[in-house]
Amino acid sequence: MRYGLESTENWQGEEWAVRAVGGGAAAKHYRCPGCDQEIPPGVPHLVAWPRFGAGVDDRRHWHKACWNARDRRSARLQRSRNAPRY
Ligand SMILES: [Zn+2]
């Protein structure tokens, strides 16, 4: 691990680099892909990107809670097309 705050997680068959972003470093609005809500400046969150084949533009900013719940959220997203109706 090259950076203390960076870790690697496996998700969807890929290795993702995950880095914590402190509130002081967040200077703009980001849209969290987990909940489709904005992360305002000054809010600590996470930035994650696939280790391989990803450019800077592929980095995504997530709320910590949304990243932790990403399996639930992505499962719901992927299921929506062929989902049985409840
Ligand atoms: Zn979110």
CSV table of C-alpha atoms and ligand atoms in Angstrom, one decimal:
chain,number,residue,atom,x,y,z
A,1,MET,CA,0.0,0.0,0.0
A,2,ARG,CA,1.6,3.2,-1.2
A,3,TYR,CA,-0.7,5.7,0.7
A,4,GLY,CA,-1.8,5.3,4.2
A,5,LEU,CA,-5.4,6.4,3.5
A,6,GLU,CA,-5.7,4.3,0.3
A,7,SER,CA,-7.0,0.8,0.4
A,8,THR,CA,-8.0,-1.8,-2.2
A,9,GLU,CA,-11.4,-3.5,-2.4
A,10,ASN,CA,-12.7,-6.1,-4.7
A,11,TRP,CA,-16.1,-5.2,-6.3
A,12,GLN,CA,-17.8,-6.5,-9.4
A,13,GLY,CA,-14.7,-8.6,-10.3
A,14,GLU,CA,-12.4,-5.6,-10.3
A,15,GLU,CA,-9.9,-4.2,-7.9
A,16,TRP,CA,-10.9,-0.8,-6.7
A,17,ALA,CA,-8.7,1.8,-5.1
A,18,VAL,CA,-10.5,3.6,-2.3
A,19,ARG,CA,-9.2,6.7,-0.7
A,20,ALA,CA,-10.7,8.7,2.1
A,21,VAL,CA,-11.1,12.4,1.3
A,22,GLY,CA,-11.1,14.7,4.3
A,23,GLY,CA,-13.6,17.5,4.6
A,24,GLY,CA,-10.9,20.1,4.1
A,25,ALA,CA,-9.8,18.7,0.8
A,26,ALA,CA,-13.2,18.6,-0.7
A,27,ALA,CA,-13.6,21.9,-2.5
A,28,LYS,CA,-16.4,21.2,-4.9
A,29,HIS,CA,-19.7,19.4,-5.4
A,30,TYR,CA,-19.6,15.8,-6.4
A,31,ARG,CA,-22.5,13.5,-7.2
A,32,CYS,CA,-22.5,10.3,-5.4
A,33,PRO,CA,-23.4,7.3,-7.7
A,34,GLY,CA,-24.8,5.4,-4.8
A,35,CYS,CA,-27.7,7.7,-4.0
A,36,ASP,CA,-27.5,10.3,-6.8
A,37,GLN,CA,-27.2,13.1,-4.3
A,38,GLU,CA,-24.6,15.8,-4.2
A,39,ILE,CA,-21.7,15.7,-1.7
A,40,PRO,CA,-21.3,19.3,-0.8
A,41,PRO,CA,-17.8,20.9,-0.1
A,42,GLY,CA,-16.4,20.2,3.3
A,43,VAL,CA,-18.0,16.8,3.8
A,44,PRO,CA,-15.6,13.9,4.3
A,45,HIS,CA,-16.3,11.1,1.8
A,46,LEU,CA,-14.5,8.5,-0.3
A,47,VAL,CA,-13.2,8.5,-3.8
A,48,ALA,CA,-13.0,5.1,-5.6
A,49,TRP,CA,-11.9,4.0,-9.0
A,50,PRO,CA,-11.0,0.7,-10.7
A,51,ARG,CA,-7.3,-0.1,-10.4
A,52,PHE,CA,-6.9,-1.1,-14.0
A,53,GLY,CA,-7.9,0.8,-17.1
A,54,ALA,CA,-9.3,3.8,-15.2
A,55,GLY,CA,-8.4,7.4,-15.9
A,56,VAL,CA,-8.9,10.3,-13.6
A,57,ASP,CA,-12.4,10.8,-15.1
A,58,ASP,CA,-13.4,7.4,-13.8
A,59,ARG,CA,-12.9,8.4,-10.2
A,60,ARG,CA,-16.2,8.5,-8.4
A,61,HIS,CA,-16.9,10.3,-5.1
A,62,TRP,CA,-19.1,8.4,-2.7
A,63,HIS,CA,-20.7,9.0,0.6
A,64,LYS,CA,-19.1,6.6,3.0
A,65,ALA,CA,-22.4,5.0,3.8
A,66,CYS,CA,-23.2,4.6,0.1
A,67,TRP,CA,-19.9,2.9,-0.6
A,68,ASN,CA,-20.4,0.6,2.3
A,69,ALA,CA,-23.8,-0.3,0.9
A,70,ARG,CA,-22.7,-0.5,-2.7
A,71,ASP,CA,-23.5,-4.2,-3.1
A,72,ARG,CA,-27.1,-3.6,-2.0
A,73,ARG,CA,-27.4,-0.5,-4.2
A,74,SER,CA,-25.8,-2.0,-7.3
A,75,ALA,CA,-27.7,-5.2,-7.0
A,76,ARG,CA,-30.9,-3.1,-7.0
A,77,LEU,CA,-29.7,-1.2,-10.1
A,78,GLN,CA,-28.7,-4.3,-12.0
A,79,ARG,CA,-31.9,-6.1,-11.1
A,80,SER,CA,-34.1,-3.4,-12.2
A,81,ARG,CA,-34.2,-4.5,-15.8
A,82,ASN,CA,-35.2,-8.1,-15.3
A,83,ALA,CA,-36.6,-7.7,-11.9
A,84,PRO,CA,-39.7,-9.7,-10.8
A,85,ARG,CA,-42.4,-7.3,-9.7
A,86,TYR,CA,-43.3,-7.5,-6.1
B,1,ZN,ZN,-24.5,8.8,-1.5
